[in-house]
Amino acid sequence: MPRGAILDMAFNPIQTEQFVLMTKHDIWIGVSRKVFISERGVIKDTNTYELVVLTVQRKQNAEFGKLTCFTFVRETGQILAGTNRGYALVYGYTSEFNSNVQDTKNIEDMKFVKGLKIQQCRIEIIKNIDGVIVTGNSEGGIHFYDPQLKLLYWVHGFTVDKVTGLSFNVSPRSYQILDPKCNKQCLCWEKVVLKVDPVTGARRQKLMKSKLPSDATVPNKPFVVRDFIVCTKNQGVGFVDFVAENNNTFLDNKISPALAMTVHPEKPYVCVGYADGNLELYNFVRHTLFARLPLRDFYKVVTQPADDSISCLVDVFYPQLSVTCLKYSPNGLHLACGLNTGQLIFLDPTTIEIRTNTPFQDTRFSIKEMSFSPDSLSLAFFDAGRTVCLYKYDCVSLTWHFVAKHRAHYKEVTAVFFLPEKNESGDYKLVSMGADRTMVEYDIGASSEEYLEILSLDRIEQTAIPLAGIPWPSSRDVDPETCRTDMPMILIANDETTMTLSTVLGPRFEQPVRRLQLVTRSDDDDGAQYLLFATKTVVGLQKMPLDGNPWKHIGLLGHPIEVIQMCYREDCGSLFTIGAKDSCMTQWAANYRAIDTTTKQGGTDLDPYYCLIENGRPGWLFHEIRDLFYYIQILCQGTFSPSIRTVKDFIPIETLPDMMRALGFFPSEYEVENLIVEAKYKVYQRQPSTEIDFEEFVKLYLNHRPAFLESARRIKNAFKHFANPIDGAYVMPRDQFINMLSDYGERFPRELSWYLLSILCCHSFEDRSAMYESDFHFLPETINLSELLSNIIGVADYDNLSESYFKGSGSSMRSTSTDSDNYSPQ
């Protein structure tokens, strides 16, 4: 088999069990054939097939160049290959030319015949159609040859920059050539009625001989082939009427990648912005281009020559504009466009004509994301410089004006949006979240003189980074919102108290979810809701409510590199996405039945969660959870109680932290608080609960425990941060280690540190009674990483761990690192 990259492959149209693989230098021909065996001199066939692939040997000639394309010639049984130096290499079963070959011989007989120079440039495509060889080259030329590679015709009615593909009509052309004496379509021409072609079943086309192209032979015969589609590099895709030699472009090709996109909430329009400053409005129902706006041409600067200058040249400067953000308002009356220069313009939502002749220039950085208020009268965006800007619409003058801005985050902003509720000033609440793990609420009513006031600034996470946020539906008494972290978890928080109300396990893919949108099923009478999500490369749906069920979501590969934008239309169930380094827009159709079927297959109660437990229900972990659940009941009833034991389905909520630690999950005090709040109030419950049953506990444990195991690499990196490098090794003095526990993170008092460390160092109760609480001499004077992992934390066989263990076990662990220094929002 070839070792290099396979550039192209195809099956032999004469003998379909044969196929050809092409690399840069060789042609490989293969065949799938049945295996025959001989038993006592009798040949018998079997149900076994073998695959034989052989290379066609030829003497390498640098003058030929590298192979670029190939085709089969039905009439001669040959294979023609084009090269980057304009050569056509001929492969055949015989050295002489044979026409009308009905069947092919063994692949072992295929050999290289010769190479012919037929082009002066690179041959991009070569085809065989109706006994004619067609080539397209890098300079846009389309040439036609006979089977002996004699030139018959070349297209000269139109020109393209570069031919990258040719596709001919599937059906042969049915025609009849007429030669009237008047050489025009007169009345006698209209009276001619042609019969139906028995081969194609279509009525023959009337062609006038004087208006047909003629070939390059001496008889100068009329030359007619099928109509075809030509693909070019920069001029799109066109349909070629061969008789008239007209190239009708029906699909434009954009060299520049798409960077922004938005869909109209009511009309069938989707607007796409490109890196070259072009804006295009499409009708996604008819799949046609409706309008185009080149922003660089609109904002070009023309400098006329001076009056006393002898030069009459005019200087034209085109600004290097790129569309980085687009957004339709909820009522569809406004279309905002953000540029890479920090400029903001407003366009007509149905014609994309510019409404603001002078762009707003209130930031110097590229605009990343925009959000309209529910009443479409306020607009907020954040830029690459971590600044949040606010604009308002004046219903009297029918114009937008700048209100204020603020840089409240010290790291990249990841989300900005309006909540569906208003504050005391009558404005909708504006919230932003950033990679600094803070949520900022702004006081729009108190903002003035271009300064956006901050109403509250709260830390919403300890380690995870919120990557996306959306308003969450709730009752009138609770105003929660949801945010996505860099781990596969979904957090639902209250915007008033910033308390985390629920933590559930989200879709588990190689990358965390970066985009969220809550959608409602339009064809369902009950109004079923789904969570639309997108990771770096995957788009999918998750069925509501969120409970960590791994069977309630499905995902598909959206783009091979990265999904940079997605928009959804609920009324038609269409999703639109664009990807990185891609000029195409993809339209998806939501299949709700697929996710409903998957949810039913998962089962009920705890059945869909067993796949998240090691070895499932029969495994040791599930039995450990059940045993500890009953053991907690024994402890609550009293270990030495003489009364009869009663087995219940509930345990006190206050025992949850101890249960989690007994199962190997050690939550921080912040996580313990969130755990208790979620167990008590269950997101929307007004009266707190005091007990939790077994099923709720299992779900709570699976949703709160780390989705991926901790790696020793993170412990090693954290130790290096505090330790001192000495002779190539990192060590930490004993007093420095104690001070680190007392001064950083969730600080431990020295008495608590002494108590916990003495237990970790295997000191008994009697040993601790004979020691002072301020005496840490049971620890070594200097602590290295080996001492920390082996003797304090208790990692067995630390010295035998391979280096790969410190690099993280598995791709999922590497992709979910919460080191904020390596974070780069998209």
PDB file of C-alpha atoms in Angstrom, residues 41 98 195 456 532 614 645 697 726 751 758 764 816:
ATOM      1  CA  GLY A  41      -8.090 -31.072  -8.925  1.00  0.00           C
ATOM      2  CA  ASN A  98      -6.738   0.209 -29.074  1.00  0.00           C
ATOM      3  CA  LYS A 195     -38.820  13.273 -31.950  1.00  0.00           C
ATOM      4  CA  SER A 456     -22.523  44.486  42.347  1.00  0.00           C
ATOM      5  CA  LEU A 532     -28.814  24.097  22.470  1.00  0.00           C
ATOM      6  CA  GLU A 614     -17.351   2.590  37.879  1.00  0.00           C
ATOM      7  CA  ARG A 645     -32.696  -0.093  64.247  1.00  0.00           C
ATOM      8  CA  PHE A 697     -27.967  11.571  46.916  1.00  0.00           C
ATOM      9  CA  ILE A 726      17.264  24.238  45.382  1.00  0.00           C
ATOM     10  CA  GLU A 751      -4.740  24.374  65.457  1.00  0.00           C
ATOM     11  CA  SER A 758      -1.197  14.691  62.664  1.00  0.00           C
ATOM     12  CA  SER A 764      -2.929   7.924  67.149  1.00  0.00           C
ATOM     13  CA  THR A 816     -10.083  20.256  31.150  1.00  0.00           C
TER      14      THR A 816
END
